[in-house]
Amino acid sequence: MTQRLTETRAGIALGPLTQIPDGTARNYVLKIGDAYFHGFIVRQGKDVFGYVDACPHAGLPLAQELDSYLTSGGDLIMCSWHGALFKINDGVCIGGPCAGAKLKPWNVIVQGGALYTA
């Protein structure tokens, strides 16, 4: 079984910020040695918010469809398996089976128009 990581080292280039349109999210899978890291980034203007792609309720990836992490209004992160809702800016669950729990942050930054792990 392949190991699934829950954090990354700083300085990994993830590509240009423009690959995430404003108000959307994008999935990232990084192969690090023999293990994999699964995360996603939500973009709101110049701000980016990264999280490990695992719901605190059941540990499953949040999106059943690639890059479908946000509610239809784009104002909350949603787990498509059980409907848990999370605030974008801090990952706190505000509704659903894991109310009060929190998504694990993935530290990412924008430098010179590109995304990097931090």
PDB file of C-alpha atoms in Angstrom:
ATOM      1  CA  MET A   1       0.000   0.000   0.000  1.00  0.00           C
ATOM      2  CA  THR A   2       1.291   3.459  -0.917  1.00  0.00           C
ATOM      3  CA  GLN A   3       1.884   5.868   1.947  1.00  0.00           C
ATOM      4  CA  ARG A   4      -0.300   8.985   1.947  1.00  0.00           C
ATOM      5  CA  LEU A   5       1.437  12.095   3.297  1.00  0.00           C
ATOM      6  CA  THR A   6      -0.329  14.901   5.172  1.00  0.00           C
ATOM      7  CA  GLU A   7       2.319  17.600   4.689  1.00  0.00           C
ATOM      8  CA  THR A   8       4.985  18.735   2.251  1.00  0.00           C
ATOM      9  CA  ARG A   9       8.337  20.465   2.533  1.00  0.00           C
ATOM     10  CA  ALA A  10       8.592  24.150   1.659  1.00  0.00           C
ATOM     11  CA  GLY A  11       9.667  25.379  -1.756  1.00  0.00           C
ATOM     12  CA  ILE A  12       7.927  22.929  -4.100  1.00  0.00           C
ATOM     13  CA  ALA A  13       6.807  24.779  -7.252  1.00  0.00           C
ATOM     14  CA  LEU A  14       3.121  24.127  -8.029  1.00  0.00           C
ATOM     15  CA  GLY A  15       2.718  26.245 -11.165  1.00  0.00           C
ATOM     16  CA  PRO A  16       1.295  29.655 -12.030  1.00  0.00           C
ATOM     17  CA  LEU A  17      -1.489  31.187  -9.942  1.00  0.00           C
ATOM     18  CA  THR A  18      -3.455  31.661 -13.180  1.00  0.00           C
ATOM     19  CA  GLN A  19      -4.096  27.910 -13.358  1.00  0.00           C
ATOM     20  CA  ILE A  20      -6.655  28.439 -10.587  1.00  0.00           C
ATOM     21  CA  PRO A  21      -9.318  30.884 -11.801  1.00  0.00           C
ATOM     22  CA  ASP A  22     -10.467  33.341  -9.112  1.00  0.00           C
ATOM     23  CA  GLY A  23     -13.266  31.861  -6.995  1.00  0.00           C
ATOM     24  CA  THR A  24     -12.392  28.225  -7.767  1.00  0.00           C
ATOM     25  CA  ALA A  25     -10.284  25.401  -6.363  1.00  0.00           C
ATOM     26  CA  ARG A  26      -7.743  22.982  -7.808  1.00  0.00           C
ATOM     27  CA  ASN A  27      -6.544  19.543  -6.771  1.00  0.00           C
ATOM     28  CA  TYR A  28      -2.852  18.696  -6.420  1.00  0.00           C
ATOM     29  CA  VAL A  29      -1.261  15.261  -6.115  1.00  0.00           C
ATOM     30  CA  LEU A  30       2.469  15.301  -5.412  1.00  0.00           C
ATOM     31  CA  LYS A  31       4.695  12.227  -5.542  1.00  0.00           C
ATOM     32  CA  ILE A  32       7.327  12.583  -2.834  1.00  0.00           C
ATOM     33  CA  GLY A  33       9.682   9.633  -2.794  1.00  0.00           C
ATOM     34  CA  ASP A  34       7.501   6.526  -2.725  1.00  0.00           C
ATOM     35  CA  ALA A  35       4.592   8.378  -1.082  1.00  0.00           C
ATOM     36  CA  TYR A  36       1.854  10.725  -2.294  1.00  0.00           C
ATOM     37  CA  PHE A  37       0.431  13.977  -0.952  1.00  0.00           C
ATOM     38  CA  HIS A  38      -3.146  14.945  -1.883  1.00  0.00           C
ATOM     39  CA  GLY A  39      -4.175  18.557  -1.382  1.00  0.00           C
ATOM     40  CA  PHE A  40      -6.201  21.361  -2.877  1.00  0.00           C
ATOM     41  CA  ILE A  41      -5.951  25.125  -3.130  1.00  0.00           C
ATOM     42  CA  VAL A  42      -8.827  27.612  -3.134  1.00  0.00           C
ATOM     43  CA  ARG A  43      -8.209  30.997  -4.765  1.00  0.00           C
ATOM     44  CA  GLN A  44     -10.029  34.166  -3.733  1.00  0.00           C
ATOM     45  CA  GLY A  45      -8.505  37.076  -5.619  1.00  0.00           C
ATOM     46  CA  LYS A  46      -4.842  37.297  -4.626  1.00  0.00           C
ATOM     47  CA  ASP A  47      -5.401  35.063  -1.572  1.00  0.00           C
ATOM     48  CA  VAL A  48      -4.866  31.302  -1.648  1.00  0.00           C
ATOM     49  CA  PHE A  49      -5.894  28.740   0.958  1.00  0.00           C
ATOM     50  CA  GLY A  50      -4.415  25.247   0.892  1.00  0.00           C
ATOM     51  CA  TYR A  51      -5.757  22.137   2.626  1.00  0.00           C
ATOM     52  CA  VAL A  52      -4.960  18.441   2.816  1.00  0.00           C
ATOM     53  CA  ASP A  53      -7.608  16.661   0.741  1.00  0.00           C
ATOM     54  CA  ALA A  54      -9.191  14.613   3.530  1.00  0.00           C
ATOM     55  CA  CYS A  55     -12.512  15.226   5.287  1.00  0.00           C
ATOM     56  CA  PRO A  56     -12.166  15.129   9.097  1.00  0.00           C
ATOM     57  CA  HIS A  57     -15.417  13.114   9.235  1.00  0.00           C
ATOM     58  CA  ALA A  58     -14.427   9.996   7.290  1.00  0.00           C
ATOM     59  CA  GLY A  59     -10.947  10.717   5.924  1.00  0.00           C
ATOM     60  CA  LEU A  60     -12.112  10.583   2.303  1.00  0.00           C
ATOM     61  CA  PRO A  61     -11.046  13.130  -0.331  1.00  0.00           C
ATOM     62  CA  LEU A  62     -13.634  15.933  -0.335  1.00  0.00           C
ATOM     63  CA  ALA A  63     -14.400  16.054  -4.065  1.00  0.00           C
ATOM     64  CA  GLN A  64     -16.012  13.206  -5.983  1.00  0.00           C
ATOM     65  CA  GLU A  65     -15.382  15.140  -9.214  1.00  0.00           C
ATOM     66  CA  LEU A  66     -11.967  16.601 -10.005  1.00  0.00           C
ATOM     67  CA  ASP A  67     -11.574  20.141  -8.599  1.00  0.00           C
ATOM     68  CA  SER A  68     -15.204  20.291  -7.311  1.00  0.00           C
ATOM     69  CA  TYR A  69     -14.439  21.494  -3.799  1.00  0.00           C
ATOM     70  CA  LEU A  70     -16.734  24.509  -3.498  1.00  0.00           C
ATOM     71  CA  THR A  71     -20.462  24.992  -3.073  1.00  0.00           C
ATOM     72  CA  SER A  72     -22.377  26.254  -6.116  1.00  0.00           C
ATOM     73  CA  GLY A  73     -22.054  29.833  -4.791  1.00  0.00           C
ATOM     74  CA  GLY A  74     -18.295  29.393  -4.343  1.00  0.00           C
ATOM     75  CA  ASP A  75     -18.428  30.703  -0.773  1.00  0.00           C
ATOM     76  CA  LEU A  76     -17.748  27.460   1.147  1.00  0.00           C
ATOM     77  CA  ILE A  77     -15.741  24.267   0.783  1.00  0.00           C
ATOM     78  CA  MET A  78     -18.011  21.216   0.663  1.00  0.00           C
ATOM     79  CA  CYS A  79     -17.394  17.519   1.184  1.00  0.00           C
ATOM     80  CA  SER A  80     -19.343  15.889  -1.640  1.00  0.00           C
ATOM     81  CA  TRP A  81     -19.702  12.594   0.268  1.00  0.00           C
ATOM     82  CA  HIS A  82     -21.666  13.713   3.340  1.00  0.00           C
ATOM     83  CA  GLY A  83     -22.317  17.430   2.773  1.00  0.00           C
ATOM     84  CA  ALA A  84     -20.001  18.875   5.418  1.00  0.00           C
ATOM     85  CA  LEU A  85     -19.382  22.601   4.888  1.00  0.00           C
ATOM     86  CA  PHE A  86     -16.129  24.404   5.703  1.00  0.00           C
ATOM     87  CA  LYS A  87     -15.108  28.064   5.770  1.00  0.00           C
ATOM     88  CA  ILE A  88     -12.546  28.825   3.068  1.00  0.00           C
ATOM     89  CA  ASN A  89     -10.303  31.082   5.155  1.00  0.00           C
ATOM     90  CA  ASP A  90      -9.680  28.694   8.081  1.00  0.00           C
ATOM     91  CA  GLY A  91     -11.132  25.264   7.179  1.00  0.00           C
ATOM     92  CA  VAL A  92     -13.511  25.145  10.151  1.00  0.00           C
ATOM     93  CA  CYS A  93     -16.534  22.890   9.599  1.00  0.00           C
ATOM     94  CA  ILE A  94     -19.715  24.913  10.109  1.00  0.00           C
ATOM     95  CA  GLY A  95     -22.243  22.254   9.118  1.00  0.00           C
ATOM     96  CA  GLY A  96     -22.628  18.537   8.590  1.00  0.00           C
ATOM     97  CA  PRO A  97     -21.325  15.474  10.405  1.00  0.00           C
ATOM     98  CA  CYS A  98     -18.030  17.042  11.515  1.00  0.00           C
ATOM     99  CA  ALA A  99     -19.275  20.418  12.815  1.00  0.00           C
ATOM    100  CA  GLY A 100     -16.521  22.106  14.821  1.00  0.00           C
ATOM    101  CA  ALA A 101     -13.733  19.990  13.288  1.00  0.00           C
ATOM    102  CA  LYS A 102     -11.222  21.548  10.910  1.00  0.00           C
ATOM    103  CA  LEU A 103      -9.522  20.723   7.624  1.00  0.00           C
ATOM    104  CA  LYS A 104      -5.751  20.253   7.967  1.00  0.00           C
ATOM    105  CA  PRO A 105      -4.038  23.321   6.467  1.00  0.00           C
ATOM    106  CA  TRP A 106      -1.497  22.945   3.666  1.00  0.00           C
ATOM    107  CA  ASN A 107       0.818  25.957   3.699  1.00  0.00           C
ATOM    108  CA  VAL A 108       1.088  27.517   0.254  1.00  0.00           C
ATOM    109  CA  ILE A 109       2.212  30.957  -0.931  1.00  0.00           C
ATOM    110  CA  VAL A 110       2.230  33.058  -4.093  1.00  0.00           C
ATOM    111  CA  GLN A 111       5.579  34.484  -5.214  1.00  0.00           C
ATOM    112  CA  GLY A 112       5.994  36.286  -8.507  1.00  0.00           C
ATOM    113  CA  GLY A 113       2.664  34.993  -9.785  1.00  0.00           C
ATOM    114  CA  ALA A 114       3.511  31.352  -9.027  1.00  0.00           C
ATOM    115  CA  LEU A 115       2.354  28.964  -6.298  1.00  0.00           C
ATOM    116  CA  TYR A 116       4.787  27.254  -3.922  1.00  0.00           C
ATOM    117  CA  THR A 117       4.554  25.128  -0.814  1.00  0.00           C
ATOM    118  CA  ALA A 118       5.548  27.066   2.311  1.00  0.00           C
TER     119      ALA A 118
END
